[in-house]
Amino acid sequence: MELTREQIEQLEIVKYPQPVLRQTARKVERFDENLELLVLKMIDLMHRNKGVGLAANQVGVPLRVFVANPTGQPEDDRAYINIEFLEASGWAEAEEGCLSLPQIYGNVRRNQKIKIEAWDVKGNRFEVQATDLLARILQHETDHLDGKIIIDRMNMVGKMANRRQIKYLEDLYK
Ligand code: ZN
């Protein structure tokens, strides 16, 4: 990984409309010590901000890495690297928020059941079958890696309901 230890230590969550949230993340090629440091830093930021998932784009690093934890229990922390979707079925709609879009919430339609493959920090491949909340988190975080955020997936009502806060974040960034 091209980031230094010092750069990783200083990473913070970036907020909409920072352009890195719109980038398509690159595949991880090297599973090295700094990749592990990046994952640990992201897990720390996810917990400190009470999130259930955090993608590398959200800390300004456009690599195909995210961390997720549907329960908040430390033993459920998991890193997903170079995720690929193998199966997806059913539909479910539920409210989502995002650490990069503070105070923005809206209903998002996702597949209810999925099967994915991904790699852990050591470069070991694993598969996960997920439903409901975990399935939703994995799809939300994968969206980040493809430069997509929740407002892209909200219907007109959801976008309208959040328009003030969206404008507020855009003005803050200028
Ligand atoms: Zn998010």
CSV table of N, CA and C and ligand atoms in Angstrom, one decimal:
chain,number,residue,atom,x,y,z
A,1,MET,N,0.8,-1.2,0.0
A,1,MET,CA,0.0,0.0,0.0
A,1,MET,C,0.8,1.3,0.0
A,2,GLU,N,0.4,2.2,-0.7
A,2,GLU,CA,1.2,3.4,-1.0
A,2,GLU,C,1.1,4.4,0.2
A,3,LEU,N,0.3,4.2,1.1
A,3,LEU,CA,0.2,5.2,2.3
A,3,LEU,C,1.2,4.8,3.3
A,4,THR,N,1.8,5.9,4.0
A,4,THR,CA,2.7,5.6,5.0
A,4,THR,C,1.9,5.4,6.4
A,5,ARG,N,2.6,4.8,7.3
A,5,ARG,CA,2.1,4.6,8.7
A,5,ARG,C,1.5,6.0,9.2
A,6,GLU,N,2.3,7.0,9.0
A,6,GLU,CA,1.9,8.3,9.6
A,6,GLU,C,0.6,8.9,8.9
A,7,GLN,N,0.6,8.7,7.6
A,7,GLN,CA,-0.6,9.1,6.9
A,7,GLN,C,-1.9,8.3,7.3
A,8,ILE,N,-1.7,7.0,7.6
A,8,ILE,CA,-2.8,6.2,8.0
A,8,ILE,C,-3.3,6.7,9.4
A,9,GLU,N,-2.4,7.0,10.3
A,9,GLU,CA,-2.7,7.4,11.6
A,9,GLU,C,-3.6,8.7,11.6
A,10,GLN,N,-3.4,9.5,10.6
A,10,GLN,CA,-4.1,10.8,10.5
A,10,GLN,C,-5.4,10.8,9.8
A,11,LEU,N,-5.8,9.7,9.3
A,11,LEU,CA,-7.0,9.6,8.5
A,11,LEU,C,-8.2,10.0,9.3
A,12,GLU,N,-9.1,10.7,8.6
A,12,GLU,CA,-10.4,11.0,9.3
A,12,GLU,C,-11.5,10.8,8.3
A,13,ILE,N,-12.7,10.7,8.8
A,13,ILE,CA,-13.9,10.5,7.9
A,13,ILE,C,-14.2,11.8,7.1
A,14,VAL,N,-14.3,11.6,5.8
A,14,VAL,CA,-14.6,12.7,4.9
A,14,VAL,C,-16.1,12.8,4.7
A,15,LYS,N,-16.5,14.0,4.5
A,15,LYS,CA,-18.0,14.3,4.4
A,15,LYS,C,-18.3,14.7,2.9
A,16,TYR,N,-19.6,14.4,2.6
A,16,TYR,CA,-20.2,14.9,1.3
A,16,TYR,C,-20.0,16.4,1.3
A,17,PRO,N,-19.7,17.0,0.2
A,17,PRO,CA,-19.5,16.5,-1.2
A,17,PRO,C,-18.0,16.3,-1.6
A,18,GLN,N,-17.2,15.8,-0.7
A,18,GLN,CA,-15.8,15.6,-1.1
A,18,GLN,C,-15.7,14.7,-2.3
A,19,PRO,N,-14.9,15.1,-3.3
A,19,PRO,CA,-14.9,14.3,-4.5
A,19,PRO,C,-14.4,12.8,-4.4
A,20,VAL,N,-13.6,12.5,-3.4
A,20,VAL,CA,-13.2,11.1,-3.2
A,20,VAL,C,-14.4,10.2,-3.0
A,21,LEU,N,-15.5,10.7,-2.5
A,21,LEU,CA,-16.7,9.9,-2.4
A,21,LEU,C,-17.3,9.5,-3.7
A,22,ARG,N,-16.9,10.2,-4.8
A,22,ARG,CA,-17.4,9.9,-6.1
A,22,ARG,C,-16.4,9.1,-6.9
A,23,GLN,N,-15.3,8.7,-6.4
A,23,GLN,CA,-14.3,7.9,-7.1
A,23,GLN,C,-14.6,6.4,-7.1
A,24,THR,N,-14.3,5.8,-8.2
A,24,THR,CA,-14.3,4.3,-8.2
A,24,THR,C,-13.0,3.8,-7.6
A,25,ALA,N,-13.2,3.0,-6.5
A,25,ALA,CA,-12.0,2.6,-5.8
A,25,ALA,C,-11.2,1.5,-6.6
A,26,ARG,N,-9.9,1.5,-6.5
A,26,ARG,CA,-9.1,0.5,-7.1
A,26,ARG,C,-9.0,-0.8,-6.3
A,27,LYS,N,-8.7,-1.9,-7.0
A,27,LYS,CA,-8.5,-3.2,-6.3
A,27,LYS,C,-7.2,-3.2,-5.5
A,28,VAL,N,-7.3,-3.8,-4.3
A,28,VAL,CA,-6.0,-4.0,-3.5
A,28,VAL,C,-5.2,-5.1,-4.2
A,29,GLU,N,-3.9,-4.7,-4.4
A,29,GLU,CA,-3.0,-5.7,-5.0
A,29,GLU,C,-2.0,-6.3,-4.0
A,30,ARG,N,-1.7,-5.5,-3.0
A,30,ARG,CA,-0.7,-6.0,-2.0
A,30,ARG,C,-1.3,-6.0,-0.6
A,31,PHE,N,-1.3,-7.2,-0.1
A,31,PHE,CA,-1.8,-7.4,1.3
A,31,PHE,C,-0.6,-7.3,2.3
A,32,ASP,N,-0.3,-6.1,2.7
A,32,ASP,CA,0.9,-5.9,3.5
A,32,ASP,C,0.5,-5.3,4.9
A,33,GLU,N,1.5,-4.9,5.6
A,33,GLU,CA,1.3,-4.5,7.0
A,33,GLU,C,0.5,-3.2,7.0
A,34,ASN,N,0.7,-2.3,6.0
A,34,ASN,CA,0.0,-1.0,6.0
A,34,ASN,C,-1.5,-1.2,5.7
A,35,LEU,N,-1.8,-2.3,5.0
A,35,LEU,CA,-3.2,-2.6,4.7
A,35,LEU,C,-3.9,-2.9,6.0
A,36,GLU,N,-3.2,-3.7,6.9
A,36,GLU,CA,-3.7,-4.1,8.2
A,36,GLU,C,-3.9,-2.8,9.0
A,37,LEU,N,-2.9,-1.9,9.0
A,37,LEU,CA,-3.0,-0.7,9.8
A,37,LEU,C,-4.2,0.1,9.3
A,38,LEU,N,-4.4,0.2,8.0
A,38,LEU,CA,-5.6,0.9,7.4
A,38,LEU,C,-6.9,0.3,8.0
A,39,VAL,N,-7.0,-1.0,7.9
A,39,VAL,CA,-8.2,-1.7,8.4
A,39,VAL,C,-8.4,-1.4,9.9
A,40,LEU,N,-7.3,-1.4,10.7
A,40,LEU,CA,-7.5,-1.2,12.1
A,40,LEU,C,-7.9,0.3,12.4
A,41,LYS,N,-7.4,1.2,11.6
A,41,LYS,CA,-7.7,2.6,11.7
A,41,LYS,C,-9.2,2.8,11.4
A,42,MET,N,-9.6,2.1,10.3
A,42,MET,CA,-11.0,2.2,9.9
A,42,MET,C,-12.0,1.6,10.9
A,43,ILE,N,-11.6,0.5,11.5
A,43,ILE,CA,-12.4,-0.1,12.6
A,43,ILE,C,-12.6,0.9,13.7
A,44,ASP,N,-11.5,1.5,14.1
A,44,ASP,CA,-11.5,2.5,15.2
A,44,ASP,C,-12.4,3.6,14.9
A,45,LEU,N,-12.3,4.2,13.7
A,45,LEU,CA,-13.2,5.3,13.3
A,45,LEU,C,-14.6,4.9,13.2
A,46,MET,N,-14.9,3.7,12.7
A,46,MET,CA,-16.3,3.2,12.7
A,46,MET,C,-16.9,3.1,14.1
A,47,HIS,N,-16.2,2.6,15.0
A,47,HIS,CA,-16.7,2.4,16.4
A,47,HIS,C,-16.8,3.8,17.0
A,48,ARG,N,-15.8,4.7,16.9
A,48,ARG,CA,-15.9,6.0,17.6
A,48,ARG,C,-17.0,6.8,17.1
A,49,ASN,N,-17.4,6.6,15.8
A,49,ASN,CA,-18.6,7.3,15.2
A,49,ASN,C,-19.9,6.5,15.2
A,50,LYS,N,-19.9,5.4,15.9
A,50,LYS,CA,-21.1,4.6,16.1
A,50,LYS,C,-21.7,4.1,14.8
A,51,GLY,N,-20.8,3.8,13.9
A,51,GLY,CA,-21.3,3.3,12.6
A,51,GLY,C,-21.3,1.8,12.5
A,52,VAL,N,-22.0,1.2,11.5
A,52,VAL,CA,-22.0,-0.2,11.3
A,52,VAL,C,-21.1,-0.6,10.1
A,53,GLY,N,-20.6,0.4,9.4
A,53,GLY,CA,-19.7,0.1,8.3
A,53,GLY,C,-19.0,1.3,7.9
A,54,LEU,N,-17.8,1.2,7.3
A,54,LEU,CA,-17.0,2.3,6.8
A,54,LEU,C,-16.2,1.9,5.6
A,55,ALA,N,-16.3,2.6,4.5
A,55,ALA,CA,-15.5,2.2,3.3
A,55,ALA,C,-14.3,3.1,3.2
A,56,ALA,N,-13.2,2.6,2.5
A,56,ALA,CA,-12.0,3.4,2.5
A,56,ALA,C,-12.1,4.7,1.8
A,57,ASN,N,-13.0,4.8,0.8
A,57,ASN,CA,-13.3,6.1,0.2
A,57,ASN,C,-13.7,7.1,1.3
A,58,GLN,N,-14.3,6.7,2.3
A,58,GLN,CA,-14.8,7.6,3.4
A,58,GLN,C,-13.7,8.1,4.3
A,59,VAL,N,-12.5,7.5,4.1
A,59,VAL,CA,-11.4,8.1,4.8
A,59,VAL,C,-10.4,8.7,3.8
A,60,GLY,N,-10.9,8.9,2.6
A,60,GLY,CA,-10.1,9.5,1.6
A,60,GLY,C,-9.1,8.6,0.8
A,61,VAL,N,-9.3,7.3,0.9
A,61,VAL,CA,-8.5,6.3,0.3
A,61,VAL,C,-9.3,5.5,-0.7
A,62,PRO,N,-9.1,5.7,-2.0
A,62,PRO,CA,-10.0,5.0,-3.0
A,62,PRO,C,-9.5,3.6,-3.3
A,63,LEU,N,-9.5,2.7,-2.3
A,63,LEU,CA,-9.1,1.3,-2.5
A,63,LEU,C,-10.3,0.5,-2.1
A,64,ARG,N,-10.4,-0.7,-2.7
A,64,ARG,CA,-11.6,-1.6,-2.5
A,64,ARG,C,-11.5,-2.3,-1.1
A,65,VAL,N,-11.7,-1.6,-0.1
A,65,VAL,CA,-11.6,-2.0,1.3
A,65,VAL,C,-12.8,-1.4,2.1
A,66,PHE,N,-13.5,-2.3,2.8
A,66,PHE,CA,-14.4,-1.7,3.8
A,66,PHE,C,-14.4,-2.5,5.1
A,67,VAL,N,-14.9,-1.9,6.2
A,67,VAL,CA,-15.0,-2.7,7.4
A,67,VAL,C,-16.5,-2.6,7.7
A,68,ALA,N,-17.0,-3.7,8.4
A,68,ALA,CA,-18.4,-3.7,8.8
A,68,ALA,C,-18.6,-4.4,10.1
A,69,ASN,N,-19.6,-4.0,10.9
A,69,ASN,CA,-19.9,-4.7,12.1
A,69,ASN,C,-21.4,-4.4,12.4
A,70,PRO,N,-22.3,-5.4,12.2
A,70,PRO,CA,-23.7,-5.2,12.3
A,70,PRO,C,-24.1,-5.1,13.8
A,71,THR,N,-23.3,-5.6,14.7
A,71,THR,CA,-23.8,-5.7,16.1
A,71,THR,C,-23.1,-4.6,17.0
A,72,GLY,N,-21.9,-4.1,16.6
A,72,GLY,CA,-21.2,-3.2,17.5
A,72,GLY,C,-20.3,-4.0,18.5
A,73,GLN,N,-20.4,-5.3,18.5
A,73,GLN,CA,-19.5,-6.1,19.4
A,73,GLN,C,-18.2,-6.3,18.7
A,74,PRO,N,-17.1,-6.0,19.5
A,74,PRO,CA,-15.7,-6.1,18.9
A,74,PRO,C,-15.4,-7.4,18.1
A,75,GLU,N,-16.0,-8.5,18.6
A,75,GLU,CA,-15.7,-9.8,17.9
A,75,GLU,C,-16.3,-9.9,16.5
A,76,ASP,N,-17.3,-9.0,16.3
A,76,ASP,CA,-17.9,-9.0,15.0
A,76,ASP,C,-17.3,-8.0,13.9
A,77,ASP,N,-16.2,-7.4,14.3
A,77,ASP,CA,-15.5,-6.5,13.3
A,77,ASP,C,-15.0,-7.4,12.2
A,78,ARG,N,-15.2,-7.0,10.9
A,78,ARG,CA,-14.7,-7.7,9.8
A,78,ARG,C,-14.3,-6.8,8.7
A,79,ALA,N,-13.2,-7.1,8.0
A,79,ALA,CA,-12.7,-6.4,6.9
A,79,ALA,C,-13.1,-7.1,5.6
A,80,TYR,N,-13.5,-6.4,4.6
A,80,TYR,CA,-13.9,-7.0,3.3
A,80,TYR,C,-13.0,-6.3,2.2
A,81,ILE,N,-12.2,-7.1,1.6
A,81,ILE,CA,-11.3,-6.5,0.6
A,81,ILE,C,-11.6,-7.1,-0.8
A,82,ASN,N,-11.7,-6.3,-1.8
A,82,ASN,CA,-12.0,-6.7,-3.2
A,82,ASN,C,-13.2,-7.5,-3.3
A,83,ILE,N,-14.3,-7.1,-2.6
A,83,ILE,CA,-15.6,-7.8,-2.6
A,83,ILE,C,-16.1,-8.0,-4.0
A,84,GLU,N,-16.7,-9.2,-4.2
A,84,GLU,CA,-17.5,-9.5,-5.5
A,84,GLU,C,-18.8,-10.1,-5.1
A,85,PHE,N,-19.9,-9.7,-5.8
A,85,PHE,CA,-21.2,-10.3,-5.5
A,85,PHE,C,-21.4,-11.5,-6.3
A,86,LEU,N,-21.8,-12.6,-5.7
A,86,LEU,CA,-22.0,-13.9,-6.4
A,86,LEU,C,-23.4,-14.1,-6.7
A,87,GLU,N,-24.3,-13.7,-5.7
A,87,GLU,CA,-25.7,-13.9,-5.9
A,87,GLU,C,-26.4,-12.8,-5.2
A,88,ALA,N,-27.6,-12.4,-5.7
A,88,ALA,CA,-28.4,-11.4,-5.0
A,88,ALA,C,-29.9,-11.7,-5.4
A,89,SER,N,-30.8,-11.6,-4.4
A,89,SER,CA,-32.2,-11.9,-4.6
A,89,SER,C,-33.1,-11.1,-3.7
A,90,GLY,N,-34.3,-11.0,-4.0
A,90,GLY,CA,-35.3,-10.3,-3.2
A,90,GLY,C,-35.1,-8.8,-3.0
A,91,TRP,N,-36.1,-8.2,-2.5
A,91,TRP,CA,-35.9,-6.7,-2.3
A,91,TRP,C,-36.4,-6.3,-0.9
A,92,ALA,N,-35.8,-5.4,-0.3
A,92,ALA,CA,-36.3,-4.8,0.9
A,92,ALA,C,-35.9,-3.4,1.0
A,93,GLU,N,-36.8,-2.6,1.6
A,93,GLU,CA,-36.6,-1.2,1.7
A,93,GLU,C,-36.4,-0.8,3.2
A,94,ALA,N,-35.5,0.0,3.6
A,94,ALA,CA,-35.3,0.4,5.0
A,94,ALA,C,-34.5,1.7,5.0
A,95,GLU,N,-34.6,2.4,6.2
A,95,GLU,CA,-34.0,3.6,6.3
A,95,GLU,C,-32.5,3.4,6.5
A,96,GLU,N,-31.7,4.3,5.8
A,96,GLU,CA,-30.2,4.2,6.0
A,96,GLU,C,-29.7,5.6,6.3
A,97,GLY,N,-28.5,5.7,7.0
A,97,GLY,CA,-27.8,6.9,7.2
A,97,GLY,C,-26.4,6.6,6.7
A,98,CYS,N,-25.5,7.6,6.8
A,98,CYS,CA,-24.1,7.4,6.4
A,98,CYS,C,-23.2,8.3,7.1
A,99,LEU,N,-22.0,7.8,7.6
A,99,LEU,CA,-21.1,8.7,8.4
A,99,LEU,C,-20.6,9.9,7.5
A,100,SER,N,-20.6,9.7,6.2
A,100,SER,CA,-20.2,10.8,5.4
A,100,SER,C,-21.3,11.8,5.0
A,101,LEU,N,-22.5,11.5,5.4
A,101,LEU,CA,-23.7,12.4,5.2
A,101,LEU,C,-24.4,12.6,6.5
A,102,PRO,N,-23.8,13.4,7.4
A,102,PRO,CA,-24.4,13.6,8.7
A,102,PRO,C,-25.8,14.2,8.6
A,103,GLN,N,-26.7,13.6,9.4
A,103,GLN,CA,-28.1,14.1,9.5
A,103,GLN,C,-28.9,13.9,8.3
A,104,ILE,N,-28.5,13.0,7.4
A,104,ILE,CA,-29.3,12.7,6.2
A,104,ILE,C,-29.7,11.2,6.3
A,105,TYR,N,-31.0,11.0,6.2
A,105,TYR,CA,-31.6,9.7,6.4
A,105,TYR,C,-32.7,9.5,5.3
A,106,GLY,N,-32.8,8.3,4.8
A,106,GLY,CA,-33.9,8.0,3.9
A,106,GLY,C,-34.0,6.6,3.5
A,107,ASN,N,-35.1,6.2,3.0
A,107,ASN,CA,-35.3,4.8,2.6
A,107,ASN,C,-34.5,4.4,1.4
A,108,VAL,N,-33.9,3.3,1.4
A,108,VAL,CA,-33.1,2.8,0.3
A,108,VAL,C,-33.6,1.3,0.0
A,109,ARG,N,-33.8,1.0,-1.2
A,109,ARG,CA,-34.1,-0.3,-1.6
A,109,ARG,C,-32.9,-1.1,-1.9
A,110,ARG,N,-32.8,-2.3,-1.3
A,110,ARG,CA,-31.6,-3.2,-1.5
A,110,ARG,C,-32.1,-4.6,-1.8
A,111,ASN,N,-31.1,-5.4,-2.2
A,111,ASN,CA,-31.4,-6.9,-2.3
A,111,ASN,C,-31.5,-7.4,-0.8
A,112,GLN,N,-32.5,-8.3,-0.6
A,112,GLN,CA,-32.7,-8.8,0.8
A,112,GLN,C,-31.7,-9.9,1.1
A,113,LYS,N,-31.2,-10.6,0.1
A,113,LYS,CA,-30.4,-11.7,0.4
A,113,LYS,C,-29.2,-11.7,-0.6
A,114,ILE,N,-28.0,-11.9,-0.2
A,114,ILE,CA,-26.9,-11.8,-1.1
A,114,ILE,C,-25.8,-12.9,-0.7
A,115,LYS,N,-25.0,-13.2,-1.7
A,115,LYS,CA,-23.8,-14.0,-1.4
A,115,LYS,C,-22.6,-13.3,-2.0
A,116,ILE,N,-21.6,-13.2,-1.2
A,116,ILE,CA,-20.4,-12.4,-1.7
A,116,ILE,C,-19.1,-13.2,-1.5
A,117,GLU,N,-18.1,-12.9,-2.2
A,117,GLU,CA,-16.8,-13.3,-1.8
A,117,GLU,C,-15.9,-12.1,-1.6
A,118,ALA,N,-14.9,-12.2,-0.7
A,118,ALA,CA,-14.0,-11.1,-0.4
A,118,ALA,C,-12.8,-11.7,0.2
A,119,TRP,N,-11.8,-10.9,0.4
A,119,TRP,CA,-10.5,-11.3,1.0
A,119,TRP,C,-10.3,-10.6,2.3
A,120,ASP,N,-9.7,-11.3,3.3
A,120,ASP,CA,-9.4,-10.6,4.5
A,120,ASP,C,-8.0,-10.0,4.4
A,121,VAL,N,-7.5,-9.3,5.5
A,121,VAL,CA,-6.3,-8.5,5.4
A,121,VAL,C,-5.1,-9.4,5.1
A,122,LYS,N,-5.2,-10.7,5.4
A,122,LYS,CA,-4.0,-11.6,5.2
A,122,LYS,C,-4.1,-12.1,3.7
A,123,GLY,N,-5.1,-11.8,3.0
A,123,GLY,CA,-5.3,-12.2,1.6
A,123,GLY,C,-6.0,-13.6,1.5
A,124,ASN,N,-6.7,-14.0,2.5
A,124,ASN,CA,-7.4,-15.2,2.5
A,124,ASN,C,-8.9,-14.9,2.0
A,125,ARG,N,-9.3,-15.7,1.0
A,125,ARG,CA,-10.6,-15.6,0.4
A,125,ARG,C,-11.7,-16.2,1.3
A,126,PHE,N,-12.8,-15.5,1.5
A,126,PHE,CA,-13.9,-16.1,2.2
A,126,PHE,C,-15.2,-15.7,1.5
A,127,GLU,N,-16.3,-16.5,1.9
A,127,GLU,CA,-17.6,-16.2,1.3
A,127,GLU,C,-18.5,-15.9,2.5
A,128,VAL,N,-19.5,-15.1,2.2
A,128,VAL,CA,-20.5,-14.8,3.2
A,128,VAL,C,-21.9,-14.8,2.5
A,129,GLN,N,-22.9,-15.5,3.2
A,129,GLN,CA,-24.3,-15.3,2.8
A,129,GLN,C,-24.9,-14.4,3.8
A,130,ALA,N,-25.6,-13.4,3.3
A,130,ALA,CA,-26.1,-12.4,4.3
A,130,ALA,C,-27.5,-12.1,3.9
A,131,THR,N,-28.3,-11.8,5.0
A,131,THR,CA,-29.7,-11.3,4.7
A,131,THR,C,-29.8,-10.0,5.5
A,132,ASP,N,-30.9,-9.3,5.2
A,132,ASP,CA,-31.4,-8.1,6.1
A,132,ASP,C,-30.2,-7.1,6.4
A,133,LEU,N,-30.0,-6.9,7.7
A,133,LEU,CA,-29.1,-5.8,8.0
A,133,LEU,C,-27.7,-6.0,7.4
A,134,LEU,N,-27.1,-7.2,7.6
A,134,LEU,CA,-25.7,-7.3,7.1
A,134,LEU,C,-25.7,-7.2,5.5
A,135,ALA,N,-26.7,-7.8,4.9
A,135,ALA,CA,-26.8,-7.7,3.4
A,135,ALA,C,-26.9,-6.2,3.0
A,136,ARG,N,-27.7,-5.4,3.8
A,136,ARG,CA,-27.8,-4.0,3.5
A,136,ARG,C,-26.5,-3.3,3.7
A,137,ILE,N,-25.8,-3.6,4.8
A,137,ILE,CA,-24.5,-2.9,5.0
A,137,ILE,C,-23.5,-3.2,3.9
A,138,LEU,N,-23.4,-4.5,3.5
A,138,LEU,CA,-22.4,-4.9,2.5
A,138,LEU,C,-22.7,-4.2,1.2
A,139,GLN,N,-24.0,-4.0,0.9
A,139,GLN,CA,-24.4,-3.3,-0.4
A,139,GLN,C,-24.1,-1.8,-0.3
A,140,HIS,N,-24.4,-1.2,0.9
A,140,HIS,CA,-24.1,0.2,1.1
A,140,HIS,C,-22.6,0.5,1.0
A,141,GLU,N,-21.8,-0.3,1.6
A,141,GLU,CA,-20.3,-0.1,1.6
A,141,GLU,C,-19.8,-0.3,0.2
A,142,THR,N,-20.3,-1.3,-0.5
A,142,THR,CA,-19.8,-1.6,-1.9
A,142,THR,C,-20.2,-0.4,-2.8
A,143,ASP,N,-21.4,0.2,-2.6
A,143,ASP,CA,-21.7,1.4,-3.3
A,143,ASP,C,-20.6,2.5,-3.2
A,144,HIS,N,-20.2,2.6,-1.9
A,144,HIS,CA,-19.1,3.6,-1.7
A,144,HIS,C,-17.9,3.4,-2.6
A,145,LEU,N,-17.5,2.1,-2.8
A,145,LEU,CA,-16.4,1.7,-3.6
A,145,LEU,C,-16.6,2.0,-5.0
A,146,ASP,N,-17.9,2.1,-5.4
A,146,ASP,CA,-18.2,2.5,-6.8
A,146,ASP,C,-18.6,3.9,-7.0
A,147,GLY,N,-18.3,4.7,-5.9
A,147,GLY,CA,-18.6,6.2,-6.0
A,147,GLY,C,-20.0,6.6,-5.8
A,148,LYS,N,-20.8,5.6,-5.2
A,148,LYS,CA,-22.3,5.9,-5.0
A,148,LYS,C,-22.6,6.2,-3.6
A,149,ILE,N,-23.5,7.1,-3.3
A,149,ILE,CA,-23.9,7.4,-1.9
A,149,ILE,C,-25.4,7.3,-1.8
A,150,ILE,N,-25.9,7.3,-0.6
A,150,ILE,CA,-27.4,6.9,-0.4
A,150,ILE,C,-28.3,7.9,-1.1
A,151,ILE,N,-27.9,9.2,-1.2
A,151,ILE,CA,-28.9,10.1,-1.8
A,151,ILE,C,-29.1,9.7,-3.3
A,152,ASP,N,-28.2,9.0,-3.9
A,152,ASP,CA,-28.4,8.6,-5.3
A,152,ASP,C,-29.5,7.5,-5.4
A,153,ARG,N,-29.7,6.8,-4.3
A,153,ARG,CA,-30.6,5.7,-4.3
A,153,ARG,C,-32.0,6.0,-3.7
A,154,MET,N,-32.1,7.3,-3.2
A,154,MET,CA,-33.4,7.7,-2.6
A,154,MET,C,-34.4,8.1,-3.7
A,155,ASN,N,-35.6,7.9,-3.4
A,155,ASN,CA,-36.6,8.4,-4.3
A,155,ASN,C,-36.8,9.9,-4.2
A,156,MET,N,-37.7,10.5,-5.0
A,156,MET,CA,-37.8,11.9,-5.0
A,156,MET,C,-38.2,12.4,-3.6
A,157,VAL,N,-39.1,11.7,-2.9
A,157,VAL,CA,-39.6,12.1,-1.6
A,157,VAL,C,-38.4,12.2,-0.6
A,158,GLY,N,-37.5,11.1,-0.7
A,158,GLY,CA,-36.4,11.1,0.2
A,158,GLY,C,-35.4,12.2,-0.1
A,159,LYS,N,-35.2,12.5,-1.4
A,159,LYS,CA,-34.3,13.6,-1.7
A,159,LYS,C,-34.8,14.9,-1.3
A,160,MET,N,-36.1,15.1,-1.5
A,160,MET,CA,-36.8,16.4,-1.0
A,160,MET,C,-36.7,16.6,0.5
A,161,ALA,N,-36.9,15.5,1.2
A,161,ALA,CA,-36.9,15.6,2.7
A,161,ALA,C,-35.5,16.0,3.2
A,162,ASN,N,-34.5,15.7,2.4
A,162,ASN,CA,-33.1,15.9,2.9
A,162,ASN,C,-32.5,17.1,2.2
A,163,ARG,N,-33.2,17.9,1.4
A,163,ARG,CA,-32.6,18.9,0.5
A,163,ARG,C,-31.9,20.0,1.3
A,164,ARG,N,-32.5,20.4,2.4
A,164,ARG,CA,-31.8,21.5,3.2
A,164,ARG,C,-30.5,21.0,3.7
A,165,GLN,N,-30.4,19.8,4.3
A,165,GLN,CA,-29.2,19.3,4.9
A,165,GLN,C,-28.1,19.1,3.8
A,166,ILE,N,-28.6,18.6,2.6
A,166,ILE,CA,-27.7,18.4,1.5
A,166,ILE,C,-27.1,19.8,1.1
A,167,LYS,N,-27.9,20.8,1.0
A,167,LYS,CA,-27.4,22.1,0.6
A,167,LYS,C,-26.5,22.7,1.7
A,168,TYR,N,-26.8,22.4,3.0
A,168,TYR,CA,-26.0,22.8,4.1
A,168,TYR,C,-24.6,22.2,4.0
A,169,LEU,N,-24.5,20.9,3.7
A,169,LEU,CA,-23.2,20.3,3.6
A,169,LEU,C,-22.4,20.8,2.3
A,170,GLU,N,-23.2,21.1,1.3
A,170,GLU,CA,-22.5,21.6,0.1
A,170,GLU,C,-21.9,23.0,0.3
A,171,ASP,N,-22.7,23.8,1.0
A,171,ASP,CA,-22.2,25.2,1.4
A,171,ASP,C,-21.0,25.1,2.3
A,172,LEU,N,-21.1,24.2,3.3
A,172,LEU,CA,-20.0,24.0,4.2
A,172,LEU,C,-18.7,23.7,3.5
A,173,TYR,N,-18.8,22.9,2.4
A,173,TYR,CA,-17.6,22.5,1.7
A,173,TYR,C,-16.9,23.6,0.9
A,174,LYS,N,-17.8,24.5,0.4
A,174,LYS,CA,-17.3,25.6,-0.5
A,174,LYS,C,-16.2,26.5,0.1
B,1,ZN,ZN,-22.0,5.3,3.9
